[in-house]
CSV table of C-alpha atoms in Angstrom, one decimal:
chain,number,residue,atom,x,y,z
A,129,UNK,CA,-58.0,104.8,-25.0
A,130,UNK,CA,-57.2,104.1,-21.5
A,131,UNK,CA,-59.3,105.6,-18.8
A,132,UNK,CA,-58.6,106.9,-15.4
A,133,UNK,CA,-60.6,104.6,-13.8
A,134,UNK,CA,-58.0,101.9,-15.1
A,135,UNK,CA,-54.8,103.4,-14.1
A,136,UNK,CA,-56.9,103.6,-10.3
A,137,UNK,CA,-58.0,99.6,-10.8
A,138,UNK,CA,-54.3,98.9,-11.9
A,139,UNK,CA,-52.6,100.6,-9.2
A,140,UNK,CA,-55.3,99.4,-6.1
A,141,UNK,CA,-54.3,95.6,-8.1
A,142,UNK,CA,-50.7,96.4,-7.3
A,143,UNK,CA,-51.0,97.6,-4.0
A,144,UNK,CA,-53.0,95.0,-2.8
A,145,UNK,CA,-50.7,92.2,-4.5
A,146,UNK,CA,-47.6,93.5,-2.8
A,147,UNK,CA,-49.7,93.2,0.7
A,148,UNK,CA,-50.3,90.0,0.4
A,149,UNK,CA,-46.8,89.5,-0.5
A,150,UNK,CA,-45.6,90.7,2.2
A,151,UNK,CA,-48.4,89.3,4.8
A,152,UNK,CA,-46.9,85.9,3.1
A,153,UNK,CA,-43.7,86.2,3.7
A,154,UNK,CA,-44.4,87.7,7.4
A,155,UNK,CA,-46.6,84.7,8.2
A,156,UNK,CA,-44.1,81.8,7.1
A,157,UNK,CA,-40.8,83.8,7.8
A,158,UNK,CA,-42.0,85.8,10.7
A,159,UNK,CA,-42.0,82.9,13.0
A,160,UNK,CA,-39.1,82.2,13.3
A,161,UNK,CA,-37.9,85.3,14.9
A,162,UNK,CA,-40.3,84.4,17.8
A,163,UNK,CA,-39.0,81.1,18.1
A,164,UNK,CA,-37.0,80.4,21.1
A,165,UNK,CA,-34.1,78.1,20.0
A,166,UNK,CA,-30.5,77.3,21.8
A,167,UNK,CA,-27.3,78.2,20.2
A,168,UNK,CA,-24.8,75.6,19.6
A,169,UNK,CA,-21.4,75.5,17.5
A,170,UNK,CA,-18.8,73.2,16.2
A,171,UNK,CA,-15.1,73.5,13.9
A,172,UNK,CA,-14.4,71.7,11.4
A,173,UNK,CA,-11.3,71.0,10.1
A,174,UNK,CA,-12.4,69.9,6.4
A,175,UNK,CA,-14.2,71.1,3.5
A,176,UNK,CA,-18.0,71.4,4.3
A,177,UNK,CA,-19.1,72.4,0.4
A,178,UNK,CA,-22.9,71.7,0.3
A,179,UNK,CA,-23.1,72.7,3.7
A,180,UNK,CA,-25.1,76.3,3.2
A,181,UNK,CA,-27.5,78.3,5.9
A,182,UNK,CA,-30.7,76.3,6.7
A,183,UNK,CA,-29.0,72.9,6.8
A,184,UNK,CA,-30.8,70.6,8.8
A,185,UNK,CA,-29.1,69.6,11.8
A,186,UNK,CA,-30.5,65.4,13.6
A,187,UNK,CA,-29.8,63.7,16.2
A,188,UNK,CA,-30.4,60.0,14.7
A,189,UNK,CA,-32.3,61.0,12.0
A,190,UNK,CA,-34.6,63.7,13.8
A,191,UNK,CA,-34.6,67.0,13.0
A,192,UNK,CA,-33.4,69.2,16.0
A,193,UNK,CA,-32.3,72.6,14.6
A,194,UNK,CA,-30.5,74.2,11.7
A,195,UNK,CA,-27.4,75.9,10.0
A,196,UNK,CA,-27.4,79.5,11.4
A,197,UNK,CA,-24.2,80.4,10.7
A,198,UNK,CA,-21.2,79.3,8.6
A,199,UNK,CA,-17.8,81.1,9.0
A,200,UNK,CA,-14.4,80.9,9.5
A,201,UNK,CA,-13.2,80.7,13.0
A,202,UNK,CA,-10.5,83.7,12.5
A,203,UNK,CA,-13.2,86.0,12.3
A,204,UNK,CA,-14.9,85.1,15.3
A,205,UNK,CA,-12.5,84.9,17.9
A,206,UNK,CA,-9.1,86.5,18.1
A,207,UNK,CA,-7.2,83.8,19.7
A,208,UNK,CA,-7.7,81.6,16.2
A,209,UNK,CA,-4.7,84.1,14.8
A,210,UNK,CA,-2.1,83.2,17.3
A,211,UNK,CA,-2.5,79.6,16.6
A,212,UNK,CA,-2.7,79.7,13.2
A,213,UNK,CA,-5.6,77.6,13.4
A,214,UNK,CA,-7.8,77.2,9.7
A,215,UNK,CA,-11.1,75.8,11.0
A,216,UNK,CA,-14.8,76.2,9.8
A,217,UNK,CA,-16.9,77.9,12.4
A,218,UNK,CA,-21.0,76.6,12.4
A,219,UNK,CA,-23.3,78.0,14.7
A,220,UNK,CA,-26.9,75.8,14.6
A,221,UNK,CA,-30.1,77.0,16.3
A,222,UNK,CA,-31.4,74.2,18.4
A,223,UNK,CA,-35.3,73.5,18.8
A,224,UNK,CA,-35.9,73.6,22.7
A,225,UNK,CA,-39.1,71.7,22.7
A,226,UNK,CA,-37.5,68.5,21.9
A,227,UNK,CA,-35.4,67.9,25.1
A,228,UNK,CA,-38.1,68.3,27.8
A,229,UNK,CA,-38.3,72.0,28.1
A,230,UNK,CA,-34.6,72.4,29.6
A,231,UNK,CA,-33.3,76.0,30.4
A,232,UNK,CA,-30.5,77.0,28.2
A,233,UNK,CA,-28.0,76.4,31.0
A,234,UNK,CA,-29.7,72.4,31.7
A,235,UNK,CA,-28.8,72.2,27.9
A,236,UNK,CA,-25.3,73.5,28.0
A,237,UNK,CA,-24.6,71.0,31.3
A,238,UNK,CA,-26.2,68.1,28.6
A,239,UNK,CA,-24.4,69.1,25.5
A,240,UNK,CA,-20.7,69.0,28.2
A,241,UNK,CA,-22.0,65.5,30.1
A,242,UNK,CA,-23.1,64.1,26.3
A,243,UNK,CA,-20.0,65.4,24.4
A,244,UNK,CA,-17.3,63.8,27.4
A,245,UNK,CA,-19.7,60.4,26.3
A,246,UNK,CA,-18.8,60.5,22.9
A,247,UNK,CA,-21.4,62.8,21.0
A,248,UNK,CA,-19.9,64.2,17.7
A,249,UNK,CA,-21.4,65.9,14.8
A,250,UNK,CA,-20.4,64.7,11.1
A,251,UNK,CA,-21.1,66.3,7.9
A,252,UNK,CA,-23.2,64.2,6.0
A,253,UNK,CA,-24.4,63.9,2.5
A,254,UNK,CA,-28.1,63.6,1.7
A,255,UNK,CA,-27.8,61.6,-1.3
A,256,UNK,CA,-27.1,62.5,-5.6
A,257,UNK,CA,-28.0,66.3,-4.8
A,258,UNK,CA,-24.6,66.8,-2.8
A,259,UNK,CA,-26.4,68.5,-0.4
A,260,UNK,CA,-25.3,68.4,3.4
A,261,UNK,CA,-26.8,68.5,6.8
A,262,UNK,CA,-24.7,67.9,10.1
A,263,UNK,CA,-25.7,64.3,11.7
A,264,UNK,CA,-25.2,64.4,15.1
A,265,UNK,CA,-23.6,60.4,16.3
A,266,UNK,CA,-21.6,58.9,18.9
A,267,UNK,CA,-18.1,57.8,18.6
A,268,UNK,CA,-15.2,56.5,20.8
A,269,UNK,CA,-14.2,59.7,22.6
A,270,UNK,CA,-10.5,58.4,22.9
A,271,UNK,CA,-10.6,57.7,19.0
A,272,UNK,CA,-12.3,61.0,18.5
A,273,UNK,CA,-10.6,63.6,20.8
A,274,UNK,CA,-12.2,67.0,19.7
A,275,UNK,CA,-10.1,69.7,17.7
A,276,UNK,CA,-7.1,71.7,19.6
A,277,UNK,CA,-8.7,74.7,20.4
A,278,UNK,CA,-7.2,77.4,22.6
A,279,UNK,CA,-10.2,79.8,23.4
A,280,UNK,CA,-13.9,79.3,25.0
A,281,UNK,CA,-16.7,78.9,23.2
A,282,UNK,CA,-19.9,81.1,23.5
A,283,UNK,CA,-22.0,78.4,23.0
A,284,UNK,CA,-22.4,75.3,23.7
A,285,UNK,CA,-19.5,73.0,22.1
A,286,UNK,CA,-20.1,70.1,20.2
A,287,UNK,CA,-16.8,68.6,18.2
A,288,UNK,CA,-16.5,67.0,14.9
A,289,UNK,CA,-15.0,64.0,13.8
A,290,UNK,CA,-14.0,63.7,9.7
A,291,UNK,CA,-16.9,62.8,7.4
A,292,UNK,CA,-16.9,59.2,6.2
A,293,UNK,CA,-15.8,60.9,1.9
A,294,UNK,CA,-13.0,62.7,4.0
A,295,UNK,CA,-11.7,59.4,5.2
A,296,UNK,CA,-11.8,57.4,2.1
A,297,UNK,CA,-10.2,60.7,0.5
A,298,UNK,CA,-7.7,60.4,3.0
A,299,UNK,CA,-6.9,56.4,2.7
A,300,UNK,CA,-7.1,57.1,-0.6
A,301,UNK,CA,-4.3,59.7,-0.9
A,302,UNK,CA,-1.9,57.8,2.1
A,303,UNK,CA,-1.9,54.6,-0.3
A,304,UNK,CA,-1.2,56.6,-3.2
A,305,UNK,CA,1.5,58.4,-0.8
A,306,UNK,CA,3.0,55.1,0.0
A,307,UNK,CA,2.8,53.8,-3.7
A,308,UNK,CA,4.8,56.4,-5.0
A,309,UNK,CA,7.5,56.1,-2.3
A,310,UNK,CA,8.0,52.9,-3.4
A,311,UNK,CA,10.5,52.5,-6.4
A,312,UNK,CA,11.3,49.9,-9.4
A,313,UNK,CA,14.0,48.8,-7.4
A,314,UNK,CA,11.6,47.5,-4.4
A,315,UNK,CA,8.9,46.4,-6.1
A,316,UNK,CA,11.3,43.9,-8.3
A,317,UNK,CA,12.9,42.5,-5.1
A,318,UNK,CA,9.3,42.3,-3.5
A,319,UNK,CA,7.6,40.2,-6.4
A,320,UNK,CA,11.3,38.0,-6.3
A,321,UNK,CA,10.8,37.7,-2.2
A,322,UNK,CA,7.3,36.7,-2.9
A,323,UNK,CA,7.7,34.0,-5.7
A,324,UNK,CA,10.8,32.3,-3.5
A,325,UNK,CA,8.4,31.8,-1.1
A,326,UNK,CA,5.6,30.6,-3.3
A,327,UNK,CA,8.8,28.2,-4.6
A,328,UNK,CA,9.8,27.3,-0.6
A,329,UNK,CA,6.0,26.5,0.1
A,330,UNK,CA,5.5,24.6,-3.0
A,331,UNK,CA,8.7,22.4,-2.5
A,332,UNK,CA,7.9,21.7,1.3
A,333,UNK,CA,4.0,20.6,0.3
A,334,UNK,CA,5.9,18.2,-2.6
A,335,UNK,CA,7.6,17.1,0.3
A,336,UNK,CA,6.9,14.0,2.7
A,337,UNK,CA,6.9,16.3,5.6
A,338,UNK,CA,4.3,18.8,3.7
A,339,UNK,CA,2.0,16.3,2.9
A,340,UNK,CA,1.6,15.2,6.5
A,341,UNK,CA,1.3,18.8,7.4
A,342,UNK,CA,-1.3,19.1,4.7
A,343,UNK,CA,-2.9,16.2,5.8
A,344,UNK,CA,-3.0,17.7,9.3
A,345,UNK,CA,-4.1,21.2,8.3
A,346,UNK,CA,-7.2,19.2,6.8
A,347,UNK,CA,-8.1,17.6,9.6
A,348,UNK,CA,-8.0,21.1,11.5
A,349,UNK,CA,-9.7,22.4,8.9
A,350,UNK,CA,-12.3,19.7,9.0
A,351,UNK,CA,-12.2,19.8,13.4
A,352,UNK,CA,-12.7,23.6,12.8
A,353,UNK,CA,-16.3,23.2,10.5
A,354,UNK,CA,-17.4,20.7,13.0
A,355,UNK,CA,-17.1,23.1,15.6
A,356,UNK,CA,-18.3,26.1,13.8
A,357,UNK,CA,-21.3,23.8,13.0
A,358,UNK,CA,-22.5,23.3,16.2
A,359,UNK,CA,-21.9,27.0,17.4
A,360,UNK,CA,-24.7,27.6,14.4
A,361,UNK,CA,-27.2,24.7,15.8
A,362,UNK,CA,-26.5,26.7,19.5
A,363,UNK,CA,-26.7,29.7,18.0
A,364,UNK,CA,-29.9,29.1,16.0
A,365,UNK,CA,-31.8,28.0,19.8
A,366,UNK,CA,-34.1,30.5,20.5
A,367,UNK,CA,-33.2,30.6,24.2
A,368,UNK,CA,-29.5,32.2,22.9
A,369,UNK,CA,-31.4,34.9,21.9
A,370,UNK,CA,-32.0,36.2,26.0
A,371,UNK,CA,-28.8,34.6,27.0
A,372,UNK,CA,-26.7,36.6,25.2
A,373,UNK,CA,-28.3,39.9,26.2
A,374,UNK,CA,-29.0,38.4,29.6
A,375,UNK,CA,-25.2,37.9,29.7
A,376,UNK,CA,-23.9,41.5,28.1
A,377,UNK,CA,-26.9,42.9,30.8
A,378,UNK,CA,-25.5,41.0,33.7
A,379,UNK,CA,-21.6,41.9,32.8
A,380,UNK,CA,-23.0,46.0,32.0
A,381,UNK,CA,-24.5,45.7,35.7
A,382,UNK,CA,-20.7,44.1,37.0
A,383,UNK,CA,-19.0,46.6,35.3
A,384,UNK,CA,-21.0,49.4,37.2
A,385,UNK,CA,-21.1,47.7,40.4
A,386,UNK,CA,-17.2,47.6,40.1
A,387,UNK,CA,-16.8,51.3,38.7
A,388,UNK,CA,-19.5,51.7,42.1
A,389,UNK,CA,-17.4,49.8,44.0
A,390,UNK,CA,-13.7,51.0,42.9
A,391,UNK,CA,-12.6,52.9,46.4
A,392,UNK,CA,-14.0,50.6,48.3
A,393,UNK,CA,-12.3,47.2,46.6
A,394,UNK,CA,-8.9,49.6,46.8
A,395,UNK,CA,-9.4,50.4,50.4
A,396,UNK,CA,-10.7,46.4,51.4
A,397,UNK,CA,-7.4,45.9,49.7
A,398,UNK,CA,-5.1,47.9,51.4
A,399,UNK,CA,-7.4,46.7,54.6
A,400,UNK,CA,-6.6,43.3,53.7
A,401,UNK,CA,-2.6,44.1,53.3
A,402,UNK,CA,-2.4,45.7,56.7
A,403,UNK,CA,-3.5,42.4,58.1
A,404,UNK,CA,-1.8,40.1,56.0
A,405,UNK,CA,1.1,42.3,57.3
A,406,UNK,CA,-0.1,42.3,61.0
A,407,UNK,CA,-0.4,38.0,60.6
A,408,UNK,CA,2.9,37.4,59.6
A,409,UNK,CA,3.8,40.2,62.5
A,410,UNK,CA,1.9,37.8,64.6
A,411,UNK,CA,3.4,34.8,63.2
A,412,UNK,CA,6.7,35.9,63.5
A,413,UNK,CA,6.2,36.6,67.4
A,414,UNK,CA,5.1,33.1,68.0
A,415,UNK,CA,7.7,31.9,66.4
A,416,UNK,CA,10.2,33.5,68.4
A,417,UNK,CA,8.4,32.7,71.6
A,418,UNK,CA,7.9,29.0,70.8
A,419,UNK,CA,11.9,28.6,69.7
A,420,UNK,CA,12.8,30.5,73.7
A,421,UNK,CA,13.7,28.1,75.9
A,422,UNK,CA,11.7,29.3,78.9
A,423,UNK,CA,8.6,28.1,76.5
A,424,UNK,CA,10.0,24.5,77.2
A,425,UNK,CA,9.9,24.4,80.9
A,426,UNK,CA,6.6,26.4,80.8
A,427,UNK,CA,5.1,23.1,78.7
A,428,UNK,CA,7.1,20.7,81.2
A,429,UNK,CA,4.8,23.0,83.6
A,430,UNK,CA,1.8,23.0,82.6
A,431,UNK,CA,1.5,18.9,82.3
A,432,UNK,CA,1.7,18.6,86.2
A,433,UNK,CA,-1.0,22.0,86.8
A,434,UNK,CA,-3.2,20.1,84.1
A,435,UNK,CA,-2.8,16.7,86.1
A,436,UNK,CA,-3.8,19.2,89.5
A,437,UNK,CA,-6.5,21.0,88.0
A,438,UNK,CA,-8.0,17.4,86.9
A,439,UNK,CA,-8.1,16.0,90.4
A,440,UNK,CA,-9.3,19.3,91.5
A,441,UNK,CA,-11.9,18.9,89.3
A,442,UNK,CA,-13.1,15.3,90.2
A,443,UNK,CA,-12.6,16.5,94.2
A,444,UNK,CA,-15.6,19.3,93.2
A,445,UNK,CA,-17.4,17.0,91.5
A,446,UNK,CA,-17.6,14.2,94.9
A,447,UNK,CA,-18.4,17.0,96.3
A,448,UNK,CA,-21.2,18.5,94.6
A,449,UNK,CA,-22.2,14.8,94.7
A,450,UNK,CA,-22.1,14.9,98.3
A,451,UNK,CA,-24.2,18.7,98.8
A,452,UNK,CA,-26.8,17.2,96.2
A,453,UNK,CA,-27.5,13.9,99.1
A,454,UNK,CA,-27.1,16.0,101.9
A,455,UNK,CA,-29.8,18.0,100.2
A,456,UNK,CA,-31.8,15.1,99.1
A,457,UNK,CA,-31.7,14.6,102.9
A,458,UNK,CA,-33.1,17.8,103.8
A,459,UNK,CA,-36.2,17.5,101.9
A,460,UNK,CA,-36.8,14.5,102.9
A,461,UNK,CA,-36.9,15.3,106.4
A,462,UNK,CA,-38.7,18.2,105.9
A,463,UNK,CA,-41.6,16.2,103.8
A,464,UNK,CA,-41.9,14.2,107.3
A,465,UNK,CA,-42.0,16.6,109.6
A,466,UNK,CA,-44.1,19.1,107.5
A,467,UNK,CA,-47.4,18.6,109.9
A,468,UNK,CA,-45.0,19.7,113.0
A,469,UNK,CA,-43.4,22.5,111.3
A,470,UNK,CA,-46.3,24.0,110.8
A,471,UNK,CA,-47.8,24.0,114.1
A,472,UNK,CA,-44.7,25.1,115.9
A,473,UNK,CA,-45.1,28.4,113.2
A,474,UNK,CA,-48.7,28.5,114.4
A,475,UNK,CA,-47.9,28.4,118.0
A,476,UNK,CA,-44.9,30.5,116.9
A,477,UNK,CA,-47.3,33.0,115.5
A,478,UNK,CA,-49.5,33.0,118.5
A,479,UNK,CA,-46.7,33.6,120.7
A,480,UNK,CA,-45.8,36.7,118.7
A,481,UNK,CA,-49.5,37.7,119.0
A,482,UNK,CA,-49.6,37.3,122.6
A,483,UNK,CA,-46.2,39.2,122.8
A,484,UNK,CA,-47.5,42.4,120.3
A,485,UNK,CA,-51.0,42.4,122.8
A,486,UNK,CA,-48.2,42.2,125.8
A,487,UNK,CA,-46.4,45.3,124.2
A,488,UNK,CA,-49.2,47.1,123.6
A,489,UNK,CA,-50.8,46.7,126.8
A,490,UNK,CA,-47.5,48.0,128.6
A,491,UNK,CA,-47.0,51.1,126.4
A,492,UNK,CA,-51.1,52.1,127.7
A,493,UNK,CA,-50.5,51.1,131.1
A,494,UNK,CA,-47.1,50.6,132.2
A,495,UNK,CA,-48.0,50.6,135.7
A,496,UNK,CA,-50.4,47.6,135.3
A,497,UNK,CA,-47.8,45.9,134.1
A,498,UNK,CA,-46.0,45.6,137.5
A,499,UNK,CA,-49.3,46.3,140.1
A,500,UNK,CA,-52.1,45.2,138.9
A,501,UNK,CA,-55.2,46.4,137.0
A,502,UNK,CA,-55.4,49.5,136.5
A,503,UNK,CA,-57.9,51.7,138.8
A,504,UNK,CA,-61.5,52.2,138.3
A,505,UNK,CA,-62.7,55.2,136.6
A,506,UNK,CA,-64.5,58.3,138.6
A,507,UNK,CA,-67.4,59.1,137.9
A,508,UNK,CA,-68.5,62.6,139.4
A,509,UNK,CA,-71.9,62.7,138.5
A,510,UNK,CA,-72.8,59.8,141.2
A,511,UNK,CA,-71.6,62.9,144.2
């Protein structure tokens, strides 16, 4: 019989199992609607099955988001229907902590600069399961234009290129394409072209000629291993293995110093023209002033001036000969007659002495000057 007591017990067990369900489920699922994460999407143009919601999304082989959202393009924007465009739309949640704490908009200007480089996304498979997650990789952007697409994505765009099952699928189907274009016709007449010139090529290497030709595809041959044989003893040299990326670092650095350098080589160039063009300007006006025939009698001219200017010259040069001895002269007749030099300045200098006292005695006494000494001084206090 059961009690009350055990309907209470059984219902408090029930009550508290479904909270701790739920505080479960809140604690592992809960976090991720606090996490911050940046939207980005892509189209693809192929079949993504085993692609679901979750996926895990790398950029060489690390984890950097997940499937959000998978969808057909038509539904979310409107432009897809006027273009009649069939494209799978994925929109992946991107952890932010993994690119050095960039703002959404830093990561939208890296996704653009990254993408124009060559950055692609490719489904890929994770092995037996069939199971897919989107590998993000970098491809030849000229060999791997993104999809036509006539609209503007909200997010930030990455484009796709074919996974590596699509392609085979594709080679696959374009060799079975071409197979069954051929006919029974063309296939006879191809196996007959190819055993007449199995016949041609046997005959000719029967031949004289063919052996010789044999004989000197041998020694080629032989030339050829030689060669490849010591490429493999350079190649095996431990110092190739810095020349060669020594080499591919010192091309990468001329190949950005020209990319640098671009406007500048173009406008030295067009620099350079101009006075290529200006020199054969140049050399053109010479050449019609050396073929006028008033150049001739200004050469028959100039040998006479030359002859003048040459006497002239040896004229200033007897004379400068001369000036140097008359100088020579001079300081030899000053060296003698230094002692009475300097007493006639001394006497000199006296004389202008006397001359200032002279001077000064006239401008105090002018009268003096003419009558005498000047009169005594009174002196009242002897009255």
């Amino acid at each position: 019989m059961v009690r009350k007591k055990d309907y209470f017990k059984l219902g408090l067990y029930i009550v508290l199992g479904t909270g701790m369900l739920l505080a479960v489920v809140i604690i592992l699922g809960a976090g991720r609607y606090f996490q911050t994460s940046y939207p980005l999407e892509t189209y693809f143009d192929e079949s993504v099955n085993g692609l679901s919601v979750g996926s895990p999304v790398k950029l060489r082989g690390v984890q950097v988001g997940r499937v959000a959202e998978i969808n057909f393009v038509t539904n979310i924007y409107e432009l897809s229907h006027t273009h009649e465009v069939r494209y799978v739309y994925v929109r992946c949640e991107v952890n932010p902590d993994l690119f050095e704490e960039m703002t959404e908009k830093e990561f939208n200007a890296h996704i653009e600069r990254e993408t124009k480089r060559g950055m692609r996304i490719r489904t890929t498979s994770l092995g037996l399961t069939g199971q897919l997650f989107l590998n993000t990789i970098y491809e030849d952007p000229k060999a791997n234009p993104p999809l036509p697409i006539k609209w503007t994505p909200r997010y930030a765009y990455v484009p796709s290129v074919p996974s590596t099952l699509s392609r085979i699928e594709e080679a696959f189907t374009t060799i079975s394409k071409t197979l069954s274009g051929l006919k029974q016709e063309d296939i006879e007449s191809i196996i007959t072209d190819v055993k007449s010139i199995v016949n041609t090529l046997d005959n000719f290497m029967k031949a004289e000629g063919g052996k010789e030709a044999g004989a000197k595809i041998l020694d080629i041959l032989r030339s050829t291993e030689s060669i490849l044989a010591r490429s493999d003893e350079i190649l095996a040299d431990p110092a190739a293995e810095t020349i060669i990326p020594n080499t591919a670092s010192v091309l990468a650095n001329v190949n950005r110093i020209t990319e640098e350098s671009a406007d500048d080589i173009i406008q030295t160039a067009a620099e350079a023209r101009q006075a290529i063009a200006g020199f054969k300007q140049a050399t053109l006006n010479l050449s019609k002033a050396m073929a006028d025939p008033r150049m001739d009698e200004a050469m028959d001219n100039i040998a006479p001036t030359l002859d003048n200017i040459s006497k002239a010259s040896a004229a200033l040069a007897a004379a400068v000969g001369k000036v140097h001895i008359l100088v020579n002269r001079l300081n030899g007749v000053v060296a003698s007659e230094e002692t009475n030099i300097r007493s006639i300045l001394e006497d000199t200098r006296e004389i202008m002495l006397n001359v200032k006292e002279l001077t000064d005695e006239a401008k105090r006494y002018p009268s003096g000057l003419f009558f005498g000494t000047p009169p005594s001084k009174p002196h009242p206090e002897n009255n």
